[in-house]
Amino acid sequence: MNRLVFFVLLIRSIPLSGQQNIEVSGFFDWEKQKITVTTSLDLNEAHIRLPTGRVQAERMLESESVYFIRPFLLAMPVDSAHTVQDKVNLGELSLQQIDAIARSAQRSPSVLSSDLKTMQNQYIIDISIISAALIRHKDVSDIFRVLIPNPAPAYSGIIIIADKPLPIHGRMTRALAVPALFPKIWDTDMNLIYERNNIDPTVVLVSPIVHYVPTESIFRNTPSGMDAALLKKVGPNPLRILARGVFGIKTTDILIDPEDARLIISTEENRQLLREGKVTIVLNSDVLSSNFQRN
């Protein structure tokens, strides 16, 4: 199943310098943690003739690339209540930083369509760059602890299974958990177990605070039952937890049983898993492939 969040955006909705012959599309891959933005120039509408106009077409696409990419960055969900745009409005991030991230995109060579009517550019951005820009702490916050710790094995990682509709805390309804840059994990007594300030800030430079995978990743025909990519993230002996609920304006936050929370917070070895971001959340594939609409 396709696990891409697919974005479609016409250039007419973006305030550019008058280009009406460029379309922009993109997708967000929550599993690979990549944003891909594709720009497509209609050569006929731009009055560009090949082969002499190829360089002109490339320059036309490249000159506006920051403005093509920016809306996708601004629309990304940060947590249960905010997008990147909200963080810009709150002064926690500047448009200059957003544009710098856009400029850092890895650009693929320009490609002509088989009928030679359009030219495409593709840009790929690793979301760790966006996560790192939003991290403000330098020291790791203390992780919630209990007065009487429970004996617990030393696990190699944490897997939270939240792929089914779950009760929404404080509401008489259920919903699927949805992805964000910085989800929180609570126990059902509403003790905060994990959030962005619990992770080593150097880790966020190269990895998200949680990894997202679809259900099939934990039902492979392998000795561990996991696919190779997940095994690499959580190790051979992960703690598997069934989520008990979701929380937030957008249901990005996960609730787990207090007993499961105690297995994590009762030992230094398991608390270290949180600091290192060795947390994976299993989400429903429908959520990982949901459509995006720009505001």
PDB file of C-alpha atoms in Angstrom:
ATOM      1  CA  MET A   1       0.000   0.000   0.000  1.00  0.00           C
ATOM      2  CA  ASN A   2       1.225   3.489  -0.808  1.00  0.00           C
ATOM      3  CA  ARG A   3       2.328   5.170   2.414  1.00  0.00           C
ATOM      4  CA  LEU A   4       2.805   8.664   1.089  1.00  0.00           C
ATOM      5  CA  VAL A   5       0.976  11.747   2.167  1.00  0.00           C
ATOM      6  CA  PHE A   6       0.329  13.287  -1.253  1.00  0.00           C
ATOM      7  CA  PHE A   7       0.063  17.003  -1.675  1.00  0.00           C
ATOM      8  CA  VAL A   8      -1.295  18.705  -4.785  1.00  0.00           C
ATOM      9  CA  LEU A   9      -0.981  22.441  -5.141  1.00  0.00           C
ATOM     10  CA  LEU A  10      -1.582  24.659  -8.186  1.00  0.00           C
ATOM     11  CA  ILE A  11       0.906  27.452  -8.639  1.00  0.00           C
ATOM     12  CA  ARG A  12      -1.978  29.961  -8.955  1.00  0.00           C
ATOM     13  CA  SER A  13      -2.528  29.633  -5.201  1.00  0.00           C
ATOM     14  CA  ILE A  14       1.066  30.568  -4.427  1.00  0.00           C
ATOM     15  CA  PRO A  15       2.075  34.236  -4.446  1.00  0.00           C
ATOM     16  CA  LEU A  16       4.913  34.099  -6.959  1.00  0.00           C
ATOM     17  CA  SER A  17       6.240  36.455  -9.577  1.00  0.00           C
ATOM     18  CA  GLY A  18       3.459  35.869 -12.084  1.00  0.00           C
ATOM     19  CA  GLN A  19       4.310  32.356 -13.304  1.00  0.00           C
ATOM     20  CA  GLN A  20       1.008  30.784 -14.347  1.00  0.00           C
ATOM     21  CA  ASN A  21       2.469  27.840 -16.266  1.00  0.00           C
ATOM     22  CA  ILE A  22       4.073  25.891 -13.412  1.00  0.00           C
ATOM     23  CA  GLU A  23       2.292  23.283 -11.339  1.00  0.00           C
ATOM     24  CA  VAL A  24       3.599  22.025  -8.016  1.00  0.00           C
ATOM     25  CA  SER A  25       2.901  18.687  -6.353  1.00  0.00           C
ATOM     26  CA  GLY A  26       4.480  16.950  -3.447  1.00  0.00           C
ATOM     27  CA  PHE A  27       4.258  14.176  -0.934  1.00  0.00           C
ATOM     28  CA  PHE A  28       5.342  13.550   2.606  1.00  0.00           C
ATOM     29  CA  ASP A  29       6.669  10.096   3.404  1.00  0.00           C
ATOM     30  CA  TRP A  30       6.201   9.631   7.167  1.00  0.00           C
ATOM     31  CA  GLU A  31       8.027   6.315   7.111  1.00  0.00           C
ATOM     32  CA  LYS A  32      11.121   7.556   5.277  1.00  0.00           C
ATOM     33  CA  GLN A  33      10.800  11.000   6.876  1.00  0.00           C
ATOM     34  CA  LYS A  34      11.208  12.796   3.565  1.00  0.00           C
ATOM     35  CA  ILE A  35       9.301  15.551   1.785  1.00  0.00           C
ATOM     36  CA  THR A  36       9.396  15.461  -2.001  1.00  0.00           C
ATOM     37  CA  VAL A  37       8.233  18.455  -4.034  1.00  0.00           C
ATOM     38  CA  THR A  38       7.907  18.243  -7.819  1.00  0.00           C
ATOM     39  CA  THR A  39       7.606  21.274 -10.087  1.00  0.00           C
ATOM     40  CA  SER A  40       6.345  20.962 -13.659  1.00  0.00           C
ATOM     41  CA  LEU A  41       6.717  23.676 -16.293  1.00  0.00           C
ATOM     42  CA  ASP A  42       4.428  23.700 -19.345  1.00  0.00           C
ATOM     43  CA  LEU A  43       6.909  24.595 -22.081  1.00  0.00           C
ATOM     44  CA  ASN A  44       4.263  25.569 -24.628  1.00  0.00           C
ATOM     45  CA  GLU A  45       2.521  27.980 -22.262  1.00  0.00           C
ATOM     46  CA  ALA A  46       5.910  29.426 -21.314  1.00  0.00           C
ATOM     47  CA  HIS A  47       6.716  29.863 -25.034  1.00  0.00           C
ATOM     48  CA  ILE A  48       9.907  27.866 -24.670  1.00  0.00           C
ATOM     49  CA  ARG A  49      11.296  25.964 -27.651  1.00  0.00           C
ATOM     50  CA  LEU A  50      13.580  22.985 -27.336  1.00  0.00           C
ATOM     51  CA  PRO A  51      16.450  22.324 -27.465  1.00  0.00           C
ATOM     52  CA  THR A  52      17.588  25.954 -27.336  1.00  0.00           C
ATOM     53  CA  GLY A  53      15.243  26.881 -24.491  1.00  0.00           C
ATOM     54  CA  ARG A  54      16.195  24.078 -22.108  1.00  0.00           C
ATOM     55  CA  VAL A  55      18.529  26.223 -20.010  1.00  0.00           C
ATOM     56  CA  GLN A  56      15.889  28.962 -19.838  1.00  0.00           C
ATOM     57  CA  ALA A  57      13.296  26.430 -18.600  1.00  0.00           C
ATOM     58  CA  GLU A  58      15.655  25.101 -15.937  1.00  0.00           C
ATOM     59  CA  ARG A  59      16.394  28.596 -14.706  1.00  0.00           C
ATOM     60  CA  MET A  60      12.675  29.427 -14.607  1.00  0.00           C
ATOM     61  CA  LEU A  61      11.953  26.448 -12.366  1.00  0.00           C
ATOM     62  CA  GLU A  62      14.987  26.888 -10.164  1.00  0.00           C
ATOM     63  CA  SER A  63      14.526  30.637  -9.650  1.00  0.00           C
ATOM     64  CA  GLU A  64      11.215  30.098  -7.835  1.00  0.00           C
ATOM     65  CA  SER A  65      12.065  26.831  -6.053  1.00  0.00           C
ATOM     66  CA  VAL A  66      12.048  28.329  -2.555  1.00  0.00           C
ATOM     67  CA  TYR A  67       8.509  29.634  -3.052  1.00  0.00           C
ATOM     68  CA  PHE A  68       7.357  26.294  -4.449  1.00  0.00           C
ATOM     69  CA  ILE A  69       8.675  24.386  -1.426  1.00  0.00           C
ATOM     70  CA  ARG A  70       7.746  26.857   1.311  1.00  0.00           C
ATOM     71  CA  PRO A  71       3.971  26.048   1.537  1.00  0.00           C
ATOM     72  CA  PHE A  72       4.695  22.376   2.147  1.00  0.00           C
ATOM     73  CA  LEU A  73       7.095  23.172   4.976  1.00  0.00           C
ATOM     74  CA  LEU A  74       4.676  25.628   6.583  1.00  0.00           C
ATOM     75  CA  ALA A  75       1.811  23.134   6.491  1.00  0.00           C
ATOM     76  CA  MET A  76       3.645  20.366   8.324  1.00  0.00           C
ATOM     77  CA  PRO A  77       2.037  19.343  11.651  1.00  0.00           C
ATOM     78  CA  VAL A  78       4.409  19.995  14.554  1.00  0.00           C
ATOM     79  CA  ASP A  79       2.266  18.682  17.406  1.00  0.00           C
ATOM     80  CA  SER A  80      -1.380  18.204  18.332  1.00  0.00           C
ATOM     81  CA  ALA A  81      -2.153  21.922  18.114  1.00  0.00           C
ATOM     82  CA  HIS A  82       0.389  23.547  15.796  1.00  0.00           C
ATOM     83  CA  THR A  83       1.772  23.535  12.275  1.00  0.00           C
ATOM     84  CA  VAL A  84       5.102  25.010  11.222  1.00  0.00           C
ATOM     85  CA  GLN A  85       3.145  28.070  10.068  1.00  0.00           C
ATOM     86  CA  ASP A  86       1.834  28.480  13.619  1.00  0.00           C
ATOM     87  CA  LYS A  87       5.394  28.339  14.951  1.00  0.00           C
ATOM     88  CA  VAL A  88       6.397  31.070  12.501  1.00  0.00           C
ATOM     89  CA  ASN A  89       3.434  33.173  13.656  1.00  0.00           C
ATOM     90  CA  LEU A  90       4.508  32.646  17.282  1.00  0.00           C
ATOM     91  CA  GLY A  91       8.038  33.790  16.492  1.00  0.00           C
ATOM     92  CA  GLU A  92       9.637  30.416  17.233  1.00  0.00           C
ATOM     93  CA  LEU A  93      10.819  30.110  13.651  1.00  0.00           C
ATOM     94  CA  SER A  94      11.378  32.698  10.931  1.00  0.00           C
ATOM     95  CA  LEU A  95      10.496  32.636   7.271  1.00  0.00           C
ATOM     96  CA  GLN A  96      14.196  33.121   6.615  1.00  0.00           C
ATOM     97  CA  GLN A  97      14.863  29.804   8.366  1.00  0.00           C
ATOM     98  CA  ILE A  98      12.083  28.131   6.381  1.00  0.00           C
ATOM     99  CA  ASP A  99      13.543  29.438   3.136  1.00  0.00           C
ATOM    100  CA  ALA A 100      17.009  28.273   4.158  1.00  0.00           C
ATOM    101  CA  ILE A 101      15.576  24.772   4.671  1.00  0.00           C
ATOM    102  CA  ALA A 102      13.936  25.001   1.248  1.00  0.00           C
ATOM    103  CA  ARG A 103      17.283  25.947  -0.301  1.00  0.00           C
ATOM    104  CA  SER A 104      18.908  22.923   1.347  1.00  0.00           C
ATOM    105  CA  ALA A 105      16.650  20.552  -0.614  1.00  0.00           C
ATOM    106  CA  GLN A 106      18.381  17.898  -2.647  1.00  0.00           C
ATOM    107  CA  ARG A 107      17.524  18.616  -6.263  1.00  0.00           C
ATOM    108  CA  SER A 108      17.318  15.910  -8.893  1.00  0.00           C
ATOM    109  CA  PRO A 109      18.330  16.700 -12.496  1.00  0.00           C
ATOM    110  CA  SER A 110      15.616  18.280 -14.613  1.00  0.00           C
ATOM    111  CA  VAL A 111      13.607  15.770 -16.626  1.00  0.00           C
ATOM    112  CA  LEU A 112      11.651  16.272 -19.845  1.00  0.00           C
ATOM    113  CA  SER A 113       8.372  14.425 -20.341  1.00  0.00           C
ATOM    114  CA  SER A 114       8.255  11.817 -23.101  1.00  0.00           C
ATOM    115  CA  ASP A 115       6.171  14.161 -25.286  1.00  0.00           C
ATOM    116  CA  LEU A 116       8.643  17.018 -24.645  1.00  0.00           C
ATOM    117  CA  LYS A 117       5.807  19.288 -23.478  1.00  0.00           C
ATOM    118  CA  THR A 118       6.822  19.685 -19.834  1.00  0.00           C
ATOM    119  CA  MET A 119       9.965  19.882 -17.728  1.00  0.00           C
ATOM    120  CA  GLN A 120      10.070  18.651 -14.139  1.00  0.00           C
ATOM    121  CA  ASN A 121      12.331  19.333 -11.185  1.00  0.00           C
ATOM    122  CA  GLN A 122      12.207  17.314  -7.970  1.00  0.00           C
ATOM    123  CA  TYR A 123      13.335  18.432  -4.515  1.00  0.00           C
ATOM    124  CA  ILE A 124      13.786  16.178  -1.482  1.00  0.00           C
ATOM    125  CA  ILE A 125      14.025  17.441   2.101  1.00  0.00           C
ATOM    126  CA  ASP A 126      14.863  15.381   5.184  1.00  0.00           C
ATOM    127  CA  ILE A 127      12.513  16.341   7.999  1.00  0.00           C
ATOM    128  CA  SER A 128      15.325  16.074  10.553  1.00  0.00           C
ATOM    129  CA  ILE A 129      16.355  19.514   9.294  1.00  0.00           C
ATOM    130  CA  ILE A 130      12.920  20.894  10.200  1.00  0.00           C
ATOM    131  CA  SER A 131      12.825  19.095  13.557  1.00  0.00           C
ATOM    132  CA  ALA A 132      16.279  20.405  14.451  1.00  0.00           C
ATOM    133  CA  ALA A 133      15.236  23.981  13.629  1.00  0.00           C
ATOM    134  CA  LEU A 134      12.369  23.708  16.128  1.00  0.00           C
ATOM    135  CA  ILE A 135      14.442  22.269  18.974  1.00  0.00           C
ATOM    136  CA  ARG A 136      15.321  24.934  21.527  1.00  0.00           C
ATOM    137  CA  HIS A 137      16.572  22.943  24.522  1.00  0.00           C
ATOM    138  CA  LYS A 138      20.235  22.175  25.141  1.00  0.00           C
ATOM    139  CA  ASP A 139      19.795  20.064  28.256  1.00  0.00           C
ATOM    140  CA  VAL A 140      17.562  16.996  28.344  1.00  0.00           C
ATOM    141  CA  SER A 141      14.518  17.390  30.597  1.00  0.00           C
ATOM    142  CA  ASP A 142      14.003  14.896  33.397  1.00  0.00           C
ATOM    143  CA  ILE A 143      11.806  11.976  32.483  1.00  0.00           C
ATOM    144  CA  PHE A 144       8.817  11.288  34.723  1.00  0.00           C
ATOM    145  CA  ARG A 145       9.684   8.790  37.468  1.00  0.00           C
ATOM    146  CA  VAL A 146       7.853   6.780  40.123  1.00  0.00           C
ATOM    147  CA  LEU A 147       8.706   6.558  43.829  1.00  0.00           C
ATOM    148  CA  ILE A 148       8.779   2.758  43.751  1.00  0.00           C
ATOM    149  CA  PRO A 149      10.197   1.553  40.414  1.00  0.00           C
ATOM    150  CA  ASN A 150       9.071  -1.759  38.961  1.00  0.00           C
ATOM    151  CA  PRO A 151      11.643  -4.387  38.027  1.00  0.00           C
ATOM    152  CA  ALA A 152      11.924  -4.313  34.236  1.00  0.00           C
ATOM    153  CA  PRO A 153      14.133  -5.911  31.597  1.00  0.00           C
ATOM    154  CA  ALA A 154      16.481  -3.730  29.599  1.00  0.00           C
ATOM    155  CA  TYR A 155      14.780  -3.297  26.232  1.00  0.00           C
ATOM    156  CA  SER A 156      16.449  -2.382  22.954  1.00  0.00           C
ATOM    157  CA  GLY A 157      13.655  -0.062  21.786  1.00  0.00           C
ATOM    158  CA  ILE A 158       9.979   0.804  22.172  1.00  0.00           C
ATOM    159  CA  ILE A 159       7.144  -0.034  19.763  1.00  0.00           C
ATOM    160  CA  ILE A 160       3.713   1.469  20.428  1.00  0.00           C
ATOM    161  CA  ILE A 161       0.929  -0.062  18.360  1.00  0.00           C
ATOM    162  CA  ALA A 162      -1.719   2.554  17.582  1.00  0.00           C
ATOM    163  CA  ASP A 163      -3.101   1.407  14.238  1.00  0.00           C
ATOM    164  CA  LYS A 164      -6.764   1.055  15.242  1.00  0.00           C
ATOM    165  CA  PRO A 165      -9.360   3.718  16.186  1.00  0.00           C
ATOM    166  CA  LEU A 166      -8.778   4.592  19.851  1.00  0.00           C
ATOM    167  CA  PRO A 167     -10.757   6.498  22.503  1.00  0.00           C
ATOM    168  CA  ILE A 168     -10.043  10.226  22.467  1.00  0.00           C
ATOM    169  CA  HIS A 169      -9.255  11.436  25.986  1.00  0.00           C
ATOM    170  CA  GLY A 170     -12.006  13.746  27.221  1.00  0.00           C
ATOM    171  CA  ARG A 171     -14.380  12.958  24.368  1.00  0.00           C
ATOM    172  CA  MET A 172     -17.007  10.285  23.845  1.00  0.00           C
ATOM    173  CA  THR A 173     -15.638   9.161  20.505  1.00  0.00           C
ATOM    174  CA  ARG A 174     -12.763   7.316  18.887  1.00  0.00           C
ATOM    175  CA  ALA A 175     -10.230   8.246  16.221  1.00  0.00           C
ATOM    176  CA  LEU A 176      -7.032   7.093  14.585  1.00  0.00           C
ATOM    177  CA  ALA A 177      -3.737   8.483  15.814  1.00  0.00           C
ATOM    178  CA  VAL A 178      -2.148  10.790  13.248  1.00  0.00           C
ATOM    179  CA  PRO A 179       1.522  11.671  12.697  1.00  0.00           C
ATOM    180  CA  ALA A 180       3.350  14.868  13.645  1.00  0.00           C
ATOM    181  CA  LEU A 181       6.926  16.027  14.145  1.00  0.00           C
ATOM    182  CA  PHE A 182       6.667  16.058  17.939  1.00  0.00           C
ATOM    183  CA  PRO A 183       3.978  13.742  19.317  1.00  0.00           C
ATOM    184  CA  LYS A 184       3.723  13.227  23.063  1.00  0.00           C
ATOM    185  CA  ILE A 185       3.247   9.991  24.988  1.00  0.00           C
ATOM    186  CA  TRP A 186       1.117  10.000  28.155  1.00  0.00           C
ATOM    187  CA  ASP A 187      -0.127   7.299  30.458  1.00  0.00           C
ATOM    188  CA  THR A 188      -3.873   7.008  30.977  1.00  0.00           C
ATOM    189  CA  ASP A 189      -3.504   8.857  34.312  1.00  0.00           C
ATOM    190  CA  MET A 190      -2.273  11.776  32.152  1.00  0.00           C
ATOM    191  CA  ASN A 191       1.321  11.697  33.363  1.00  0.00           C
ATOM    192  CA  LEU A 192       3.558  12.947  30.567  1.00  0.00           C
ATOM    193  CA  ILE A 193       6.008  10.168  29.718  1.00  0.00           C
ATOM    194  CA  TYR A 194       7.739  11.472  26.586  1.00  0.00           C
ATOM    195  CA  GLU A 195       7.968  14.728  24.657  1.00  0.00           C
ATOM    196  CA  ARG A 196      10.498  16.609  22.569  1.00  0.00           C
ATOM    197  CA  ASN A 197      12.488  18.012  25.508  1.00  0.00           C
ATOM    198  CA  ASN A 198      13.244  14.489  26.754  1.00  0.00           C
ATOM    199  CA  ILE A 199      15.348  13.650  23.705  1.00  0.00           C
ATOM    200  CA  ASP A 200      19.023  14.459  23.363  1.00  0.00           C
ATOM    201  CA  PRO A 201      19.046  17.505  21.033  1.00  0.00           C
ATOM    202  CA  THR A 202      21.993  16.071  19.095  1.00  0.00           C
ATOM    203  CA  VAL A 203      19.841  13.062  18.193  1.00  0.00           C
ATOM    204  CA  VAL A 204      17.206  15.249  16.525  1.00  0.00           C
ATOM    205  CA  LEU A 205      19.842  16.524  14.108  1.00  0.00           C
ATOM    206  CA  VAL A 206      19.822  13.136  12.399  1.00  0.00           C
ATOM    207  CA  SER A 207      16.609  11.410  13.490  1.00  0.00           C
ATOM    208  CA  PRO A 208      12.989  12.252  14.437  1.00  0.00           C
ATOM    209  CA  ILE A 209      11.840  11.865  18.053  1.00  0.00           C
ATOM    210  CA  VAL A 210       9.643   8.971  16.896  1.00  0.00           C
ATOM    211  CA  HIS A 211       9.588   6.787  13.808  1.00  0.00           C
ATOM    212  CA  TYR A 212       6.313   5.909  12.118  1.00  0.00           C
ATOM    213  CA  VAL A 213       5.656   2.574  10.436  1.00  0.00           C
ATOM    214  CA  PRO A 214       2.580   0.816   9.037  1.00  0.00           C
ATOM    215  CA  THR A 215       1.035  -2.279  10.589  1.00  0.00           C
ATOM    216  CA  GLU A 216       2.681  -4.703   8.172  1.00  0.00           C
ATOM    217  CA  SER A 217       6.114  -3.749   9.525  1.00  0.00           C
ATOM    218  CA  ILE A 218       5.436  -5.779  12.688  1.00  0.00           C
ATOM    219  CA  PHE A 219       3.965  -8.809  10.934  1.00  0.00           C
ATOM    220  CA  ARG A 220       6.811  -9.996   8.742  1.00  0.00           C
ATOM    221  CA  ASN A 221       7.779 -13.615   8.170  1.00  0.00           C
ATOM    222  CA  THR A 222      11.089 -13.155   9.986  1.00  0.00           C
ATOM    223  CA  PRO A 223      12.442 -14.473  13.314  1.00  0.00           C
ATOM    224  CA  SER A 224      11.708 -11.120  14.965  1.00  0.00           C
ATOM    225  CA  GLY A 225       8.376 -10.613  13.189  1.00  0.00           C
ATOM    226  CA  MET A 226       9.652  -7.192  12.057  1.00  0.00           C
ATOM    227  CA  ASP A 227      10.972  -5.927   8.765  1.00  0.00           C
ATOM    228  CA  ALA A 228      14.670  -5.120   8.510  1.00  0.00           C
ATOM    229  CA  ALA A 229      14.255  -1.352   8.706  1.00  0.00           C
ATOM    230  CA  LEU A 230      12.200  -1.536  11.901  1.00  0.00           C
ATOM    231  CA  LEU A 231      14.576  -4.069  13.459  1.00  0.00           C
ATOM    232  CA  LYS A 232      17.403  -1.606  12.881  1.00  0.00           C
ATOM    233  CA  LYS A 233      15.470   1.141  14.698  1.00  0.00           C
ATOM    234  CA  VAL A 234      14.293  -0.762  17.776  1.00  0.00           C
ATOM    235  CA  GLY A 235      16.744  -3.647  18.076  1.00  0.00           C
ATOM    236  CA  PRO A 236      16.129  -7.340  18.719  1.00  0.00           C
ATOM    237  CA  ASN A 237      14.311  -7.011  22.063  1.00  0.00           C
ATOM    238  CA  PRO A 238      11.846  -4.094  21.903  1.00  0.00           C
ATOM    239  CA  LEU A 239       9.098  -3.394  24.406  1.00  0.00           C
ATOM    240  CA  ARG A 240       5.785  -3.750  22.548  1.00  0.00           C
ATOM    241  CA  ILE A 241       2.931  -1.647  23.886  1.00  0.00           C
ATOM    242  CA  LEU A 242      -0.710  -1.432  22.829  1.00  0.00           C
ATOM    243  CA  ALA A 243      -1.903   2.179  22.811  1.00  0.00           C
ATOM    244  CA  ARG A 244      -5.001   2.787  24.950  1.00  0.00           C
ATOM    245  CA  GLY A 245      -6.108   6.139  23.613  1.00  0.00           C
ATOM    246  CA  VAL A 246      -5.223   9.346  21.801  1.00  0.00           C
ATOM    247  CA  PHE A 247      -5.140  12.946  22.956  1.00  0.00           C
ATOM    248  CA  GLY A 248      -4.961  16.447  21.551  1.00  0.00           C
ATOM    249  CA  ILE A 249      -6.730  18.867  19.234  1.00  0.00           C
ATOM    250  CA  LYS A 250      -5.295  16.722  16.484  1.00  0.00           C
ATOM    251  CA  THR A 251      -4.935  13.171  17.704  1.00  0.00           C
ATOM    252  CA  THR A 252      -1.141  13.054  17.535  1.00  0.00           C
ATOM    253  CA  ASP A 253      -0.522  12.155  21.192  1.00  0.00           C
ATOM    254  CA  ILE A 254      -0.629   8.552  22.395  1.00  0.00           C
ATOM    255  CA  LEU A 255      -1.942   7.198  25.723  1.00  0.00           C
ATOM    256  CA  ILE A 256      -0.528   3.980  27.203  1.00  0.00           C
ATOM    257  CA  ASP A 257      -1.258   1.944  30.327  1.00  0.00           C
ATOM    258  CA  PRO A 258       0.509   3.103  33.520  1.00  0.00           C
ATOM    259  CA  GLU A 259       1.930  -0.424  33.858  1.00  0.00           C
ATOM    260  CA  ASP A 260       3.574  -0.137  30.447  1.00  0.00           C
ATOM    261  CA  ALA A 261       4.810   3.335  31.292  1.00  0.00           C
ATOM    262  CA  ARG A 262       6.449   1.940  34.439  1.00  0.00           C
ATOM    263  CA  LEU A 263       8.421  -0.548  32.348  1.00  0.00           C
ATOM    264  CA  ILE A 264       9.938   2.397  30.505  1.00  0.00           C
ATOM    265  CA  ILE A 265      10.564   4.825  33.367  1.00  0.00           C
ATOM    266  CA  SER A 266      11.603   2.386  36.120  1.00  0.00           C
ATOM    267  CA  THR A 267      15.151   1.772  34.844  1.00  0.00           C
ATOM    268  CA  GLU A 268      17.891   4.044  33.603  1.00  0.00           C
ATOM    269  CA  GLU A 269      18.505   1.786  30.600  1.00  0.00           C
ATOM    270  CA  ASN A 270      14.908   2.116  29.433  1.00  0.00           C
ATOM    271  CA  ARG A 271      14.730   5.857  30.113  1.00  0.00           C
ATOM    272  CA  GLN A 272      17.775   6.162  27.879  1.00  0.00           C
ATOM    273  CA  LEU A 273      15.693   4.776  25.008  1.00  0.00           C
ATOM    274  CA  LEU A 274      13.575   7.930  25.201  1.00  0.00           C
ATOM    275  CA  ARG A 275      16.614  10.196  25.265  1.00  0.00           C
ATOM    276  CA  GLU A 276      17.939   8.458  22.161  1.00  0.00           C
ATOM    277  CA  GLY A 277      14.613   8.563  20.324  1.00  0.00           C
ATOM    278  CA  LYS A 278      14.357   4.787  20.015  1.00  0.00           C
ATOM    279  CA  VAL A 279      10.577   4.975  19.844  1.00  0.00           C
ATOM    280  CA  THR A 280       8.462   3.702  16.959  1.00  0.00           C
ATOM    281  CA  ILE A 281       4.712   4.220  16.614  1.00  0.00           C
ATOM    282  CA  VAL A 282       2.713   1.861  14.415  1.00  0.00           C
ATOM    283  CA  LEU A 283      -0.018   3.809  12.617  1.00  0.00           C
ATOM    284  CA  ASN A 284      -2.849   2.862  10.319  1.00  0.00           C
ATOM    285  CA  SER A 285      -1.824   2.992   6.664  1.00  0.00           C
ATOM    286  CA  ASP A 286      -4.892   5.129   5.887  1.00  0.00           C
ATOM    287  CA  VAL A 287      -3.449   7.884   8.065  1.00  0.00           C
ATOM    288  CA  LEU A 288      -0.016   7.601   6.530  1.00  0.00           C
ATOM    289  CA  SER A 289      -1.504   8.085   3.075  1.00  0.00           C
ATOM    290  CA  SER A 290      -4.145  10.723   3.811  1.00  0.00           C
ATOM    291  CA  ASN A 291      -4.632  13.645   1.437  1.00  0.00           C
ATOM    292  CA  PHE A 292      -3.311  17.081   2.301  1.00  0.00           C
ATOM    293  CA  GLN A 293      -5.038  20.375   1.640  1.00  0.00           C
ATOM    294  CA  ARG A 294      -3.158  23.651   1.887  1.00  0.00           C
ATOM    295  CA  ASN A 295      -4.931  26.332   3.926  1.00  0.00           C
TER     296      ASN A 295
END
